CSV table of C-alpha atoms in Angstrom, one decimal:
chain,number,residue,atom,x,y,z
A,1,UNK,CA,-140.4,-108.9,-57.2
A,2,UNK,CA,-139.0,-112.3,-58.1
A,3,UNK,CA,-137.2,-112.5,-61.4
A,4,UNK,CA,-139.5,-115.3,-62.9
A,5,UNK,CA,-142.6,-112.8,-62.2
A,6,UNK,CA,-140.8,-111.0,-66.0
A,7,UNK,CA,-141.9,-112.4,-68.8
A,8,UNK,CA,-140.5,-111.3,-72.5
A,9,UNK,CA,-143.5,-109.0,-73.5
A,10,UNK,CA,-141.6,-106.7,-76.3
A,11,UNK,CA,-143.0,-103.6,-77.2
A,12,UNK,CA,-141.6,-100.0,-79.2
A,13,UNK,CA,-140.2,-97.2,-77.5
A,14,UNK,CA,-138.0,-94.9,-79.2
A,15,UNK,CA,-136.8,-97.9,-81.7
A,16,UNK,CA,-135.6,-100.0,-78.8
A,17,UNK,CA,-137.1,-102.9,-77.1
A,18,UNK,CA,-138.0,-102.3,-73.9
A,19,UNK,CA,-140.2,-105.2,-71.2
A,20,UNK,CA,-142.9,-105.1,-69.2
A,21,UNK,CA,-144.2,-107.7,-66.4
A,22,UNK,CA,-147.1,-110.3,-66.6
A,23,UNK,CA,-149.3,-111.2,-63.3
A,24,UNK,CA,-149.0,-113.3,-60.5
A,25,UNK,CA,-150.6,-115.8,-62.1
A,26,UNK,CA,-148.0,-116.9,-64.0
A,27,UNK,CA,-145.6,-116.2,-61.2
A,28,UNK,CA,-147.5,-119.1,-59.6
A,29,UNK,CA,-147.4,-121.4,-62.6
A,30,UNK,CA,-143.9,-121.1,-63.2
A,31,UNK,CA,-143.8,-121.5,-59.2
A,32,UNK,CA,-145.8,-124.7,-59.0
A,33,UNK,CA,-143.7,-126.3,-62.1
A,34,UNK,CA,-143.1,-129.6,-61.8
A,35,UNK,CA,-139.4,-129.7,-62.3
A,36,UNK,CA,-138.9,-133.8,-62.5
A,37,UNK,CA,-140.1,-134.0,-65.3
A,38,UNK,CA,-137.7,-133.5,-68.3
A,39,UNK,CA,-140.0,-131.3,-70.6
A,40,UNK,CA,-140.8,-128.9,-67.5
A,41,UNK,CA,-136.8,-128.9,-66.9
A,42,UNK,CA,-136.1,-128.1,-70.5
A,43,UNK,CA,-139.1,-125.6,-71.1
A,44,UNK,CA,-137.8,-123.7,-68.0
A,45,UNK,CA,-134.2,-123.6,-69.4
A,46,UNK,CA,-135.2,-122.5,-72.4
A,47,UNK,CA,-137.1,-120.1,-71.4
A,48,UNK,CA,-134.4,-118.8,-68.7
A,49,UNK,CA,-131.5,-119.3,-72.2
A,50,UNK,CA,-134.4,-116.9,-74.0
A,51,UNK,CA,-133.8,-114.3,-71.6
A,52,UNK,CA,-130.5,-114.2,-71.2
A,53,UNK,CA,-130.3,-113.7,-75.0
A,54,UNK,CA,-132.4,-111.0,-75.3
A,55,UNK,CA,-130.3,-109.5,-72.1
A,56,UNK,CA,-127.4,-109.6,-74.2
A,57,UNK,CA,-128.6,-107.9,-77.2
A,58,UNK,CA,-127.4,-104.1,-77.8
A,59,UNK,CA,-130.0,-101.8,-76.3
A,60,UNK,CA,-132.2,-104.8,-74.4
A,61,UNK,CA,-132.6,-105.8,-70.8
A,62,UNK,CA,-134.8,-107.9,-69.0
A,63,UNK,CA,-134.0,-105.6,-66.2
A,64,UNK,CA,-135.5,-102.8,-66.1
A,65,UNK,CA,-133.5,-100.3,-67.9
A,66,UNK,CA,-133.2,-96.5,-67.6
A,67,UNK,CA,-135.6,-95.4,-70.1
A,68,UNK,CA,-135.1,-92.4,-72.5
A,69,UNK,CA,-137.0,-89.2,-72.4
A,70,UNK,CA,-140.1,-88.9,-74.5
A,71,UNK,CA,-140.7,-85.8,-76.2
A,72,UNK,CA,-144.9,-86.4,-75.8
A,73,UNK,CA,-144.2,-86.6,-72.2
A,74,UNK,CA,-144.7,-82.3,-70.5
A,75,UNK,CA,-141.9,-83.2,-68.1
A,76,UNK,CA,-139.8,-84.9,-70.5
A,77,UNK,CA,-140.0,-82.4,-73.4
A,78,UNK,CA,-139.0,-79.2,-70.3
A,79,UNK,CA,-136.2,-81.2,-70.0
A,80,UNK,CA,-135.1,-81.6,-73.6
A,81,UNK,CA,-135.2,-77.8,-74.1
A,82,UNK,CA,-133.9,-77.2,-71.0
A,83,UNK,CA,-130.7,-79.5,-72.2
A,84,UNK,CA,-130.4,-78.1,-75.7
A,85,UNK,CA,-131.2,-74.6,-75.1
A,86,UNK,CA,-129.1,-74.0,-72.2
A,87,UNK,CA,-128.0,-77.2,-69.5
A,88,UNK,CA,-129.8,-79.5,-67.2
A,89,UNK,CA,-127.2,-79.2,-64.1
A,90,UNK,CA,-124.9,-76.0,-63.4
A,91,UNK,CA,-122.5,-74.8,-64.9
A,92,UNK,CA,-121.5,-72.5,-68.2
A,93,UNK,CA,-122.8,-72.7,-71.7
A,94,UNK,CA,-121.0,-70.8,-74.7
A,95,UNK,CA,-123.1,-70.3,-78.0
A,96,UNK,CA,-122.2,-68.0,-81.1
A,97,UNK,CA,-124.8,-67.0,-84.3
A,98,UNK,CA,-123.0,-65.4,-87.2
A,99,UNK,CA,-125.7,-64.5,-90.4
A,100,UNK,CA,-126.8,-60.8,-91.8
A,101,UNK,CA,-129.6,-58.3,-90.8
A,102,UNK,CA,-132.0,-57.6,-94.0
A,103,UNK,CA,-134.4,-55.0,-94.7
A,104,UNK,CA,-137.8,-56.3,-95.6
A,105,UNK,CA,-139.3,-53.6,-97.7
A,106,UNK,CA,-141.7,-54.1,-100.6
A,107,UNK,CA,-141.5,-57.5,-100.6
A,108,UNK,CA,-137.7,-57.3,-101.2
A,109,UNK,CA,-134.7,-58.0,-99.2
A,110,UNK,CA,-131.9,-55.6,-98.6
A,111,UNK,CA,-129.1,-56.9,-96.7
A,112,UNK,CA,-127.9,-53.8,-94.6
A,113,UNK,CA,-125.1,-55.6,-92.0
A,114,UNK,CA,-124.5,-58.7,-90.2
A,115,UNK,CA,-123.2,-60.0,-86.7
A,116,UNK,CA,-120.3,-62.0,-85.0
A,117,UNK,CA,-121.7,-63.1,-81.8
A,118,UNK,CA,-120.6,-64.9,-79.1
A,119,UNK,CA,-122.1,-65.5,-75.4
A,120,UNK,CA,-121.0,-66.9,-72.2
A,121,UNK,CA,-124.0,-67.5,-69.5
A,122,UNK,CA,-123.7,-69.2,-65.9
A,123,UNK,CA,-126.3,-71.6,-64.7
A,124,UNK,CA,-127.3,-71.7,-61.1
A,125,UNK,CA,-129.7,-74.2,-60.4
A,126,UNK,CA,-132.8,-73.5,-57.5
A,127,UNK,CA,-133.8,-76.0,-55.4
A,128,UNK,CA,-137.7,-74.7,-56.9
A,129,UNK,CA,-136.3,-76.2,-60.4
A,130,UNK,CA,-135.9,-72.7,-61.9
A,131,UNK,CA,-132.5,-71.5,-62.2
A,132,UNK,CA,-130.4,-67.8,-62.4
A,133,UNK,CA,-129.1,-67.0,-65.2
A,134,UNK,CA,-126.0,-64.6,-65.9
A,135,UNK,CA,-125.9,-63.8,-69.9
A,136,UNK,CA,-123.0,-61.7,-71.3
A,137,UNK,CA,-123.9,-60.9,-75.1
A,138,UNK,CA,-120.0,-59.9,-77.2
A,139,UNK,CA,-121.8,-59.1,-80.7
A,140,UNK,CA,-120.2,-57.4,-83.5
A,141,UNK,CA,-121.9,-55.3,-86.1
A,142,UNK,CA,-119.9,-56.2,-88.9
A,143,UNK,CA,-120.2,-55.5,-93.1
A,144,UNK,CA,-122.1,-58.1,-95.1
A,145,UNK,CA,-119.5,-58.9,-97.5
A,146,UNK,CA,-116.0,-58.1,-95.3
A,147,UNK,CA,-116.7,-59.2,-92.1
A,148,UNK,CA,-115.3,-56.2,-90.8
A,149,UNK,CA,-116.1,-54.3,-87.6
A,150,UNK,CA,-118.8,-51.3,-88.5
A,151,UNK,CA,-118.4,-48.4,-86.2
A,152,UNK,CA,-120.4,-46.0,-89.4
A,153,UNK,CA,-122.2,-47.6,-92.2
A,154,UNK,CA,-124.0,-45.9,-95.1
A,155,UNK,CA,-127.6,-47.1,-94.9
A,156,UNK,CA,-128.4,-48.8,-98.0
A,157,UNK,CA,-132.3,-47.9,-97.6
A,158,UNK,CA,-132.0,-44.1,-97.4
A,159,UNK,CA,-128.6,-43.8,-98.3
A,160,UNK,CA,-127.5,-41.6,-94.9
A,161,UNK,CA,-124.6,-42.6,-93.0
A,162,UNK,CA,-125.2,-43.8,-89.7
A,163,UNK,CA,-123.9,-44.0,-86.7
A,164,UNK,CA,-124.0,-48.0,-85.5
A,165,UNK,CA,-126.0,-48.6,-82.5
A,166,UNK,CA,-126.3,-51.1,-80.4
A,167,UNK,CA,-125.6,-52.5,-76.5
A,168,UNK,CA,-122.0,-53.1,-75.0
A,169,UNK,CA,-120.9,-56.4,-73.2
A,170,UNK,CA,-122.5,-55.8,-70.3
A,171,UNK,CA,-123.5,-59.0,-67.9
A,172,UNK,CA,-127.3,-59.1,-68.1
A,173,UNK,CA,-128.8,-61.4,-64.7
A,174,UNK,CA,-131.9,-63.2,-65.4
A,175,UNK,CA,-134.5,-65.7,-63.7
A,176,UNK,CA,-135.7,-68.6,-65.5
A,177,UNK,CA,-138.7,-70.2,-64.0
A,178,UNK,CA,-139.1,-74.1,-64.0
A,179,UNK,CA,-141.1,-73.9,-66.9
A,180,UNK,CA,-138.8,-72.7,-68.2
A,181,UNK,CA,-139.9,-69.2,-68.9
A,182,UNK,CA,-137.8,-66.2,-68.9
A,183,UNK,CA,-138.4,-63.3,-66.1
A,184,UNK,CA,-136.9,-60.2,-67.5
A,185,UNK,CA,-136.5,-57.4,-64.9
A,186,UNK,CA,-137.4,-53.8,-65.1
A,187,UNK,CA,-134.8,-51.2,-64.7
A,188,UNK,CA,-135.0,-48.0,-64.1
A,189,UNK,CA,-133.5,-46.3,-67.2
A,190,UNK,CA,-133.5,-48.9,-69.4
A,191,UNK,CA,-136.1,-51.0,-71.3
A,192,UNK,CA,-139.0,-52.7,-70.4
A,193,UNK,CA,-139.9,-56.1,-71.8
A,194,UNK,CA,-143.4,-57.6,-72.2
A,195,UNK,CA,-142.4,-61.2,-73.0
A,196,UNK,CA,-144.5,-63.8,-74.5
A,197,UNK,CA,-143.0,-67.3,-75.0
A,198,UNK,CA,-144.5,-69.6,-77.2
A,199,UNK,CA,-145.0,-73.3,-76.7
A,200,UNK,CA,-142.1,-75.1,-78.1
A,201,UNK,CA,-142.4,-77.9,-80.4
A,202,UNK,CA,-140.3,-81.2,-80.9
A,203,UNK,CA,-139.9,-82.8,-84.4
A,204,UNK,CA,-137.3,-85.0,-86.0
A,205,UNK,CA,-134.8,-83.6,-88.4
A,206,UNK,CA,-133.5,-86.3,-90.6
A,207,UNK,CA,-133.0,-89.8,-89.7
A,208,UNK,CA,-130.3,-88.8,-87.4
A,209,UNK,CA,-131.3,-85.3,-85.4
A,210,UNK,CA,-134.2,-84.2,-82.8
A,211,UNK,CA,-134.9,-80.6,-83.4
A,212,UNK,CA,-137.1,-78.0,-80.8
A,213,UNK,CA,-138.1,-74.4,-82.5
A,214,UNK,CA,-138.2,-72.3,-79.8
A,215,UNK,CA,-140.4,-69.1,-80.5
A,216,UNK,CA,-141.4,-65.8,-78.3
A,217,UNK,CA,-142.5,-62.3,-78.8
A,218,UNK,CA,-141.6,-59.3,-77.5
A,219,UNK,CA,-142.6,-55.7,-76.7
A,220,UNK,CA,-140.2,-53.1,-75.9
A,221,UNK,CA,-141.0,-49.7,-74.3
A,222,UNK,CA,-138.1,-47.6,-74.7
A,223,UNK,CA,-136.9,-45.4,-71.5
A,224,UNK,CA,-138.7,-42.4,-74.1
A,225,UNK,CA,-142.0,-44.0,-74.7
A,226,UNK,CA,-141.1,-45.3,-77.9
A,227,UNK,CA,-142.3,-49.0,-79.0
A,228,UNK,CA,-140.8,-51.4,-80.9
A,229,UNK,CA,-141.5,-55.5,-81.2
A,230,UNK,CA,-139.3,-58.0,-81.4
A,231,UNK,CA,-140.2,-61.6,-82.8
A,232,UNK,CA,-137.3,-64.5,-82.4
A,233,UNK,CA,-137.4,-68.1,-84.2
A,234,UNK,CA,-134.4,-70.4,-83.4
A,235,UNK,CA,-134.6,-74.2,-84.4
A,236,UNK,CA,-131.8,-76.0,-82.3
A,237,UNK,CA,-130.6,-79.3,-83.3
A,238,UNK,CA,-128.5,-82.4,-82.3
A,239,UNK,CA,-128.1,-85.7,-82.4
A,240,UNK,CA,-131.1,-88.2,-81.1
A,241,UNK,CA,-129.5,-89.9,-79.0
A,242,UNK,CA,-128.2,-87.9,-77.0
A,243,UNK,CA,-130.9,-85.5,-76.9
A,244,UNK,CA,-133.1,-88.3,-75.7
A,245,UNK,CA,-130.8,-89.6,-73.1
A,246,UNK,CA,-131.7,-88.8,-69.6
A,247,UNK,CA,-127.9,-88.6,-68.0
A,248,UNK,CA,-126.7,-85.9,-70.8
A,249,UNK,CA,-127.0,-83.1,-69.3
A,250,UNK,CA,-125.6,-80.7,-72.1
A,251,UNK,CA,-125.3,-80.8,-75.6
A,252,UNK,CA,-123.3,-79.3,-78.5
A,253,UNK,CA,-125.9,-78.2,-80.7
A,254,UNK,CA,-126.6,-76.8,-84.2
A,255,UNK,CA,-128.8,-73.3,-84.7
A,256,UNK,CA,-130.9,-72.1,-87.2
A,257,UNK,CA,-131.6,-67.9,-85.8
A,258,UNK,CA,-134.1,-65.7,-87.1
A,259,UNK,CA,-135.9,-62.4,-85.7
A,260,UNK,CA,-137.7,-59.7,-87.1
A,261,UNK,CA,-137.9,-57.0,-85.4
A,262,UNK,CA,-138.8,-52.8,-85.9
A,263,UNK,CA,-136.3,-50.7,-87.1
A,264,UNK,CA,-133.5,-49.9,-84.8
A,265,UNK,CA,-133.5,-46.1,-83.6
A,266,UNK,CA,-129.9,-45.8,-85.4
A,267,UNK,CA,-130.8,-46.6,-88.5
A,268,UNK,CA,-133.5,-43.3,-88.7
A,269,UNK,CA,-136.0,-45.3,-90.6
A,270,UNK,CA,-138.8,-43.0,-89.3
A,271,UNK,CA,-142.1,-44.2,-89.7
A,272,UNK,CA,-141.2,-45.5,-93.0
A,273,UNK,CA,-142.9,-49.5,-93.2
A,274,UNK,CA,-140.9,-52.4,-93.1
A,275,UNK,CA,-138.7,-54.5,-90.8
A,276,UNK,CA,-135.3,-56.1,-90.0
A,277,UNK,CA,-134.9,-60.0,-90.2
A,278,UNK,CA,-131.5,-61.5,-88.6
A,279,UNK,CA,-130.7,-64.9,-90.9
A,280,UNK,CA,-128.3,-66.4,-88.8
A,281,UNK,CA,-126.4,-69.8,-87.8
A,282,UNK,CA,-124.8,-70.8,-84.6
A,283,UNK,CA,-124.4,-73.0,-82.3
A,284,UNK,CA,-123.9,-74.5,-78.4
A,285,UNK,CA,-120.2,-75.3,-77.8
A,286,UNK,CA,-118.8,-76.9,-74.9
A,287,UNK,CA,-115.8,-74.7,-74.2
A,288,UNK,CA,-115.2,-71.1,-75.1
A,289,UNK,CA,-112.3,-71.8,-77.4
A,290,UNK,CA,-114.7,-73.6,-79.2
A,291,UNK,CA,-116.2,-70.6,-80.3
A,292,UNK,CA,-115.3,-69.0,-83.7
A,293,UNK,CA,-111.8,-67.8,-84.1
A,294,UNK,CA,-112.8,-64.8,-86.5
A,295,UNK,CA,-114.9,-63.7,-83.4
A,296,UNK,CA,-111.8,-64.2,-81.1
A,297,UNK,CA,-109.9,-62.4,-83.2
A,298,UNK,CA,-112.0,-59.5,-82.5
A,299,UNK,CA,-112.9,-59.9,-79.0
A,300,UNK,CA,-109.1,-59.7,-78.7
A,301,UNK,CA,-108.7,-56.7,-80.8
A,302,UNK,CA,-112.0,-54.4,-79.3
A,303,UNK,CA,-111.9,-56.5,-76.1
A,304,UNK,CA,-108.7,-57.4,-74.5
A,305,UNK,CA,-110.0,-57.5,-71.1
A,306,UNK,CA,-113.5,-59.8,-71.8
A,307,UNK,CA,-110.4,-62.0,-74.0
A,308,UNK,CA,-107.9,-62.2,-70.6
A,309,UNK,CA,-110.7,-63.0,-68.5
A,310,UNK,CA,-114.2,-64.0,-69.8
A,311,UNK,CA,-115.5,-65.5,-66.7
A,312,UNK,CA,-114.6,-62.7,-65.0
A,313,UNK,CA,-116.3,-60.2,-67.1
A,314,UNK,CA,-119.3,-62.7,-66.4
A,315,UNK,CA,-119.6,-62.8,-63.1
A,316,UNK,CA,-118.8,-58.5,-62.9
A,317,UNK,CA,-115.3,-58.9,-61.0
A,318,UNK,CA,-113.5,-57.4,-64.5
A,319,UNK,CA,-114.9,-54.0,-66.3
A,320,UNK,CA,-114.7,-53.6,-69.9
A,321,UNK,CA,-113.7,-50.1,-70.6
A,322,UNK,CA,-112.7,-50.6,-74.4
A,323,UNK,CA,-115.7,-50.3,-76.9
């Protein structure tokens, strides 16, 4: 299309100017002006100075201009929790969440421990647009107040001591679908998911920060028969800009981590009502030194061999035998 076909027709998107294109019929007028005559030479010059202007100004183009992603937009919005949640190309992601575990009984809450946790995860990409996913989970149970490792803890609900629970650093392989939704595997021997993921929803945070809260529901039939649900809540956060710019294609971000879930088999809660609620905070890092030192401290103590080599541990060419 010839460049005098683009007229200066402004209009919002995302706080930037942005232009669109008139007909050919003023492509033929402009054409067919009669440039002896001074006032058509200096009309056209001005006009030609006016967009050459606007060109220059931060953030405007009379070229078209890669445009940034739109959270209204289904496609867009994938790929704005697909960025901020894990990464758009391949590669790894490394996230921690740090926050205590409360009992919610009788409308009160009891704080009965907290975690350190860090992950590392691969990303392959499919050629489908869904992508494998290798998660390895290093959380540590620790006390509410100390930050101390808990191998026993006295539970602060019935008083017993208890033997801590919970999963070791095991490399867990996943599929995510293109829409994003997780496909958790049934194993023999182990626990079977029935996974619901809720729409996500994009809102601003601030003047400065996009947010997504990212909800599902979960429920988990226990090798025994037992049942037990699981709800998560994390609102992930960073800045606009880069969250709406279509060439990043991963992001540090900030999260806000909640779940309430049953009570853990370990605790022997019996059938007495109530739940447990993680309030936690995190975030996405870009390297895994990035990632808290009080948790390297400990994956160095309880975990020398995930410390030496955490990719890999990931990818099952090192086995943890320390617990």
């Amino acid at each position: 299309m010839d460049s005098l076909t683009r007229a200066l027709i402004p209009s919002q998107f995302a706080g930037e100017l942005v232009f669109s294109t008139r007909g050919a019929d003023m492509s033929r007028s402009l054409y067919f002006t009669d440039l002896s005559r001074p006032d058509r030479r200096d009309a056209l010059k001005l006009a030609m100075g006016l967009a050459g202007s606007a060109a220059m100004l931060p953030g405007v183009s009379a070229v078209a201009k890669t445009r940034q992603l739109d959270p209204t937009d289904a496609k867009d919005a994938a790929q704005i929790y697909r960025k901020m949640r894990y990464r758009t190309d391949s590669g790894l992601v490394f996230s921690w969440i740090k926050g205590p575990y409360m009992a919610a009984i009788g409308g009160d809450l009891i704080p009965v421990y907290a975690i350190n946790l860090g992950a590392i995860q691969r990303i392959t990409h499919n050629a489908d647009g869904s992508f494998d996913l290798i998660d390895l989970e290093i959380s540590f149970r620790v006390d509410v107040q100390s930050g101390e490792r808990l191998t026993n803890m006295r539970n602060p609900v019935t008083g017993e001591m208890v033997r801590v629970g919970g999963r070791g650093p095991i490399p867990t392989h996943l599929m995510v679908s293109a829409e994003n939704e997780i496909e958790i595997p049934d194993v023999p021997g182990q626990a079977k998911y029935e996974h619901v993921h809720v729409p996500v929803s994009t809102f601003a945070l601030g003047r400065t920060e996009l947010a997504i809260r990212d909800r599902s529901h979960a429920r988990v039939t226990g090798p025994d028969g037992s049942v037990s649900y699981l709800n998560e809540v994390s609102t992930i956060s960073a800045p606009r800009e880069q969250v709406l710019d279509p060439g990043t294609t991963n992001l540090d971000t900030r999260v806000q981590s909640n779940d309430v879930r049953s009570w853990p088999a370990w605790m022997n809660m019996g059938d007495r009502p109530g739940t447990l609620g993680l309030f936690g905070n995190g975030g996405k890092v870009s390297r895994f030194a990035d990632l808290p030192d009080d948790w390297h401290a400990m994956l160095k103590r309880y975990y020398p061999e995930i410390a030496a080599d955490p990719i890999g541990v990931l990818d099952g060419k090192v086995k943890v035998t320390s617990v």
